[in-house]
Amino acid sequence: MADTALVALISALVLAGAIALIAIALRRRRKRRRARGNPDPAGDYAPRAHWAPTSGKLNFSSFVYMDVHGDGAYGQADRPMAGIVVRLYDERGIFLASARSNAAGFANFPMSSKRRSAAIQRPGSYRFSVSVPSGWRASSANQDQAVRIADAPGSMVGLAGEALPKPVGLAPGRTLNGRTPAATGVTLSVMAKGQLLESRALPADAAFRFPLGVEADEIVIAGSGLDRRLKLSAYPVDLGLLARGALAPDAALNAIGFDDITPRGLCKVPSGHAGLDWRNLNAMARDHTANSEGYVNGNVSGAYIAYTSSGHPAEFGRATPFGFHSVMLTAAWLASEGETALVESWLGEELIASDEIALSALAPVQYAPMLQAVTRVRLSTKHYWQMVLDDLVLAL
């Protein structure tokens, strides 16, 4: 009896192996035929006659963008966000899959009526839920959207949605960070369209951190020789240690980008760019490196950014003093979320400013020391992860 069972098992294994070999041989034969092509030109451009689902998959996508103006409408100034998690649920609320948005802002969910590996395989109502980062808001108020999928027998994948999910806009909660020296009588005023929103006294010799309202567009600091004025962007601000003799509000400023260095995807920033010496900074297209969230999210203008090569310290400067107004700084990877940047500024041999800034890969922080005269600026990170720079603003 045992011998009979063993023989039957071996026979079954041999048969299964033979079937598998035949299937492999047939598949290889089909591939060879497809590679060789069809000798008959009659069907080269023929209209499709049989409209039926293929075995392929189609991406059904949720689009996420950085809402620069915070108005909830996707416009020309807004920019795709990478690394944002979107979750997919069926009509019963059962979790099906999650995906992160790519460099173009799309979180893709494969759809197919024939492929079991697809996230969406059958008709029904599906919910797309964008995970809003802590401290952010969904300015478009549509982070959860239900979309109905129906049978579509003549379509490529046998299914079609009534519509794609609407674009989801995200806006960071802006904060104002900085430190005061041992001085008294310093006042911070928050403005909107020239009108005072709030005013508060800054503590002496202490760090400060305040939330900024959605409508705030300018901050003014006055007193103890620390006077300065800064137009706000869509991003959080870090002023560093307030120093006397800041750049004047009417100083002629130059915004230095990295879009005119090379037409290629990657290039070391050469000395002479914008009249400065550069060390260990690379210019790169925002989507040159796959799955690099901070290179995408840290790009606030144009299509190129700069980053600290291999995560090692970088510098820019020149012999003649220049003003250092501000720069956008971002962590290059979500894996380095919370990395600490150290920015050190020299005037000749004197270190005149040294500030630590907390970085995120989701959005830049505008570091704005507004120093009147420097000759060298050194940028590094505490744990040697890459740091992204864009919109460097100097008085040259």
mmCIF file of C-alpha atoms in Angstrom, residues 171-323:
data_model
loop_
_atom_site.group_PDB
_atom_site.id
_atom_site.type_symbol
_atom_site.label_atom_id
_atom_site.label_comp_id
_atom_site.label_asym_id
_atom_site.label_seq_id
_atom_site.Cartn_x
_atom_site.Cartn_y
_atom_site.Cartn_z
ATOM 1 C CA ALA A 171 -0.613 73.126 3.383
ATOM 2 C CA PRO A 172 1.881 73.079 6.261
ATOM 3 C CA GLY A 173 1.072 74.733 9.543
ATOM 4 C CA ARG A 174 3.469 77.676 9.463
ATOM 5 C CA THR A 175 5.510 78.565 12.518
ATOM 6 C CA LEU A 176 8.006 81.305 13.267
ATOM 7 C CA ASN A 177 11.105 80.133 15.113
ATOM 8 C CA GLY A 178 14.172 81.944 16.363
ATOM 9 C CA ARG A 179 16.312 82.955 19.307
ATOM 10 C CA THR A 180 16.915 86.295 20.978
ATOM 11 C CA PRO A 181 20.233 87.516 22.424
ATOM 12 C CA ALA A 182 20.504 89.004 25.902
ATOM 13 C CA ALA A 183 18.457 92.058 24.979
ATOM 14 C CA THR A 184 15.188 93.562 26.153
ATOM 15 C CA GLY A 185 12.433 95.553 24.517
ATOM 16 C CA VAL A 186 12.143 93.436 21.348
ATOM 17 C CA THR A 187 8.693 93.319 19.735
ATOM 18 C CA LEU A 188 7.353 90.952 17.088
ATOM 19 C CA SER A 189 4.491 92.149 14.891
ATOM 20 C CA VAL A 190 2.588 89.856 12.524
ATOM 21 C CA MET A 191 1.033 91.614 9.532
ATOM 22 C CA ALA A 192 -1.491 90.841 6.787
ATOM 23 C CA LYS A 193 -1.856 93.189 3.821
ATOM 24 C CA GLY A 194 -0.293 95.987 5.835
ATOM 25 C CA GLN A 195 -2.621 95.529 8.809
ATOM 26 C CA LEU A 196 -1.453 94.425 12.261
ATOM 27 C CA LEU A 197 -2.739 90.976 13.220
ATOM 28 C CA GLU A 198 -0.916 90.605 16.521
ATOM 29 C CA SER A 199 2.023 91.984 18.453
ATOM 30 C CA ARG A 200 4.013 90.349 21.219
ATOM 31 C CA ALA A 201 7.167 90.976 23.221
ATOM 32 C CA LEU A 202 9.983 88.506 22.643
ATOM 33 C CA PRO A 203 11.732 87.104 25.719
ATOM 34 C CA ALA A 204 15.385 87.981 26.221
ATOM 35 C CA ASP A 205 18.074 85.334 25.716
ATOM 36 C CA ALA A 206 15.566 82.613 24.817
ATOM 37 C CA ALA A 207 14.218 80.560 21.944
ATOM 38 C CA PHE A 208 10.766 81.378 20.619
ATOM 39 C CA ARG A 209 8.246 79.520 18.483
ATOM 40 C CA PHE A 210 4.895 80.950 17.434
ATOM 41 C CA PRO A 211 2.200 79.746 15.033
ATOM 42 C CA LEU A 212 1.452 81.971 12.052
ATOM 43 C CA GLY A 213 -2.105 82.439 10.852
ATOM 44 C CA VAL A 214 -3.130 81.511 7.328
ATOM 45 C CA GLU A 215 -3.587 85.164 6.402
ATOM 46 C CA ALA A 216 -0.209 86.388 7.772
ATOM 47 C CA ASP A 217 2.093 87.651 5.005
ATOM 48 C CA GLU A 218 4.836 89.587 6.834
ATOM 49 C CA ILE A 219 6.594 89.788 10.197
ATOM 50 C CA VAL A 220 8.306 92.839 11.673
ATOM 51 C CA ILE A 221 10.795 92.764 14.560
ATOM 52 C CA ALA A 222 11.796 96.014 16.269
ATOM 53 C CA GLY A 223 13.900 97.057 19.247
ATOM 54 C CA SER A 224 17.418 96.715 20.686
ATOM 55 C CA GLY A 225 19.019 97.074 17.258
ATOM 56 C CA LEU A 226 17.476 93.792 16.037
ATOM 57 C CA ASP A 227 15.096 95.444 13.572
ATOM 58 C CA ARG A 228 14.137 93.408 10.510
ATOM 59 C CA ARG A 229 11.213 92.775 8.208
ATOM 60 C CA LEU A 230 10.449 89.536 6.348
ATOM 61 C CA LYS A 231 7.860 88.740 3.702
ATOM 62 C CA LEU A 232 6.429 85.322 4.503
ATOM 63 C CA SER A 233 6.218 82.391 2.101
ATOM 64 C CA ALA A 234 4.012 79.308 2.265
ATOM 65 C CA TYR A 235 6.575 77.581 4.497
ATOM 66 C CA PRO A 236 7.696 77.657 8.139
ATOM 67 C CA VAL A 237 10.360 80.211 9.081
ATOM 68 C CA ASP A 238 13.460 79.981 11.263
ATOM 69 C CA LEU A 239 15.248 83.290 11.912
ATOM 70 C CA GLY A 240 18.113 81.736 13.855
ATOM 71 C CA LEU A 241 19.763 83.887 16.528
ATOM 72 C CA LEU A 242 18.700 87.478 15.959
ATOM 73 C CA ALA A 243 21.781 89.603 15.320
ATOM 74 C CA ARG A 244 22.196 93.366 15.300
ATOM 75 C CA GLY A 245 22.615 95.123 11.991
ATOM 76 C CA ALA A 246 20.344 92.988 9.823
ATOM 77 C CA LEU A 247 19.936 93.576 6.114
ATOM 78 C CA ALA A 248 17.851 96.669 5.408
ATOM 79 C CA PRO A 249 14.321 96.052 4.104
ATOM 80 C CA ASP A 250 15.199 97.869 0.870
ATOM 81 C CA ALA A 251 18.462 95.975 0.264
ATOM 82 C CA ALA A 252 18.877 94.791 -3.337
ATOM 83 C CA LEU A 253 18.398 91.016 -3.159
ATOM 84 C CA ASN A 254 19.335 88.311 -5.646
ATOM 85 C CA ALA A 255 17.460 84.993 -5.722
ATOM 86 C CA ILE A 256 19.915 82.289 -6.730
ATOM 87 C CA GLY A 257 18.404 79.145 -8.179
ATOM 88 C CA PHE A 258 20.104 76.129 -9.692
ATOM 89 C CA ASP A 259 18.163 75.797 -12.954
ATOM 90 C CA ASP A 260 20.743 77.419 -15.215
ATOM 91 C CA ILE A 261 23.752 75.273 -14.296
ATOM 92 C CA THR A 262 23.163 72.251 -16.515
ATOM 93 C CA PRO A 263 20.576 70.744 -18.887
ATOM 94 C CA ARG A 264 21.506 67.314 -17.549
ATOM 95 C CA GLY A 265 19.927 65.686 -14.526
ATOM 96 C CA LEU A 266 22.925 66.119 -12.223
ATOM 97 C CA CYS A 267 25.985 68.377 -12.084
ATOM 98 C CA LYS A 268 28.356 69.620 -9.400
ATOM 99 C CA VAL A 269 27.807 73.339 -8.788
ATOM 100 C CA PRO A 270 30.870 75.023 -10.308
ATOM 101 C CA SER A 271 32.745 77.892 -8.725
ATOM 102 C CA GLY A 272 31.783 81.079 -10.490
ATOM 103 C CA HIS A 273 28.055 80.348 -10.427
ATOM 104 C CA ALA A 274 26.402 83.625 -9.346
ATOM 105 C CA GLY A 275 29.890 85.010 -8.713
ATOM 106 C CA LEU A 276 30.544 82.690 -5.741
ATOM 107 C CA ASP A 277 32.879 79.849 -4.838
ATOM 108 C CA TRP A 278 31.035 76.563 -4.180
ATOM 109 C CA ARG A 279 32.185 73.417 -2.446
ATOM 110 C CA ASN A 280 30.445 70.021 -2.257
ATOM 111 C CA LEU A 281 27.051 71.127 -3.585
ATOM 112 C CA ASN A 282 25.387 69.362 -6.517
ATOM 113 C CA ALA A 283 22.642 70.765 -8.746
ATOM 114 C CA MET A 284 20.021 68.185 -9.655
ATOM 115 C CA ALA A 285 16.650 67.947 -11.378
ATOM 116 C CA ARG A 286 13.946 67.433 -8.754
ATOM 117 C CA ASP A 287 12.897 64.027 -10.129
ATOM 118 C CA HIS A 288 16.353 62.758 -11.124
ATOM 119 C CA THR A 289 16.635 60.384 -8.150
ATOM 120 C CA ALA A 290 13.818 57.880 -7.702
ATOM 121 C CA ASN A 291 11.823 57.793 -4.459
ATOM 122 C CA SER A 292 13.611 60.851 -3.066
ATOM 123 C CA GLU A 293 10.807 62.754 -1.385
ATOM 124 C CA GLY A 294 12.788 65.754 -0.178
ATOM 125 C CA TYR A 295 14.356 66.470 -3.559
ATOM 126 C CA VAL A 296 10.817 66.885 -4.925
ATOM 127 C CA ASN A 297 9.187 68.616 -1.960
ATOM 128 C CA GLY A 298 12.170 70.898 -1.387
ATOM 129 C CA ASN A 299 11.938 72.314 -4.900
ATOM 130 C CA VAL A 300 10.033 75.594 -4.594
ATOM 131 C CA SER A 301 10.846 77.203 -7.955
ATOM 132 C CA GLY A 302 12.021 75.968 -11.332
ATOM 133 C CA ALA A 303 12.857 72.283 -11.662
ATOM 134 C CA TYR A 304 16.315 72.038 -10.050
ATOM 135 C CA ILE A 305 17.595 72.031 -6.479
ATOM 136 C CA ALA A 306 21.026 71.798 -4.879
ATOM 137 C CA TYR A 307 22.010 69.308 -2.204
ATOM 138 C CA THR A 308 24.961 68.508 0.019
ATOM 139 C CA SER A 309 26.857 65.797 -1.838
ATOM 140 C CA SER A 310 26.928 62.470 0.042
ATOM 141 C CA GLY A 311 25.496 64.294 3.053
ATOM 142 C CA HIS A 312 28.850 65.920 3.826
ATOM 143 C CA PRO A 313 29.407 69.587 4.722
ATOM 144 C CA ALA A 314 29.178 72.118 1.908
ATOM 145 C CA GLU A 315 30.140 75.765 1.553
ATOM 146 C CA PHE A 316 29.621 78.831 -0.588
ATOM 147 C CA GLY A 317 31.239 82.258 -0.358
ATOM 148 C CA ARG A 318 33.630 84.822 -1.811
ATOM 149 C CA ALA A 319 36.375 87.177 -0.634
ATOM 150 C CA THR A 320 34.151 90.268 -0.893
ATOM 151 C CA PRO A 321 31.456 90.413 1.846
ATOM 152 C CA PHE A 322 27.854 89.866 0.792
ATOM 153 C CA GLY A 323 24.498 89.764 2.573
#
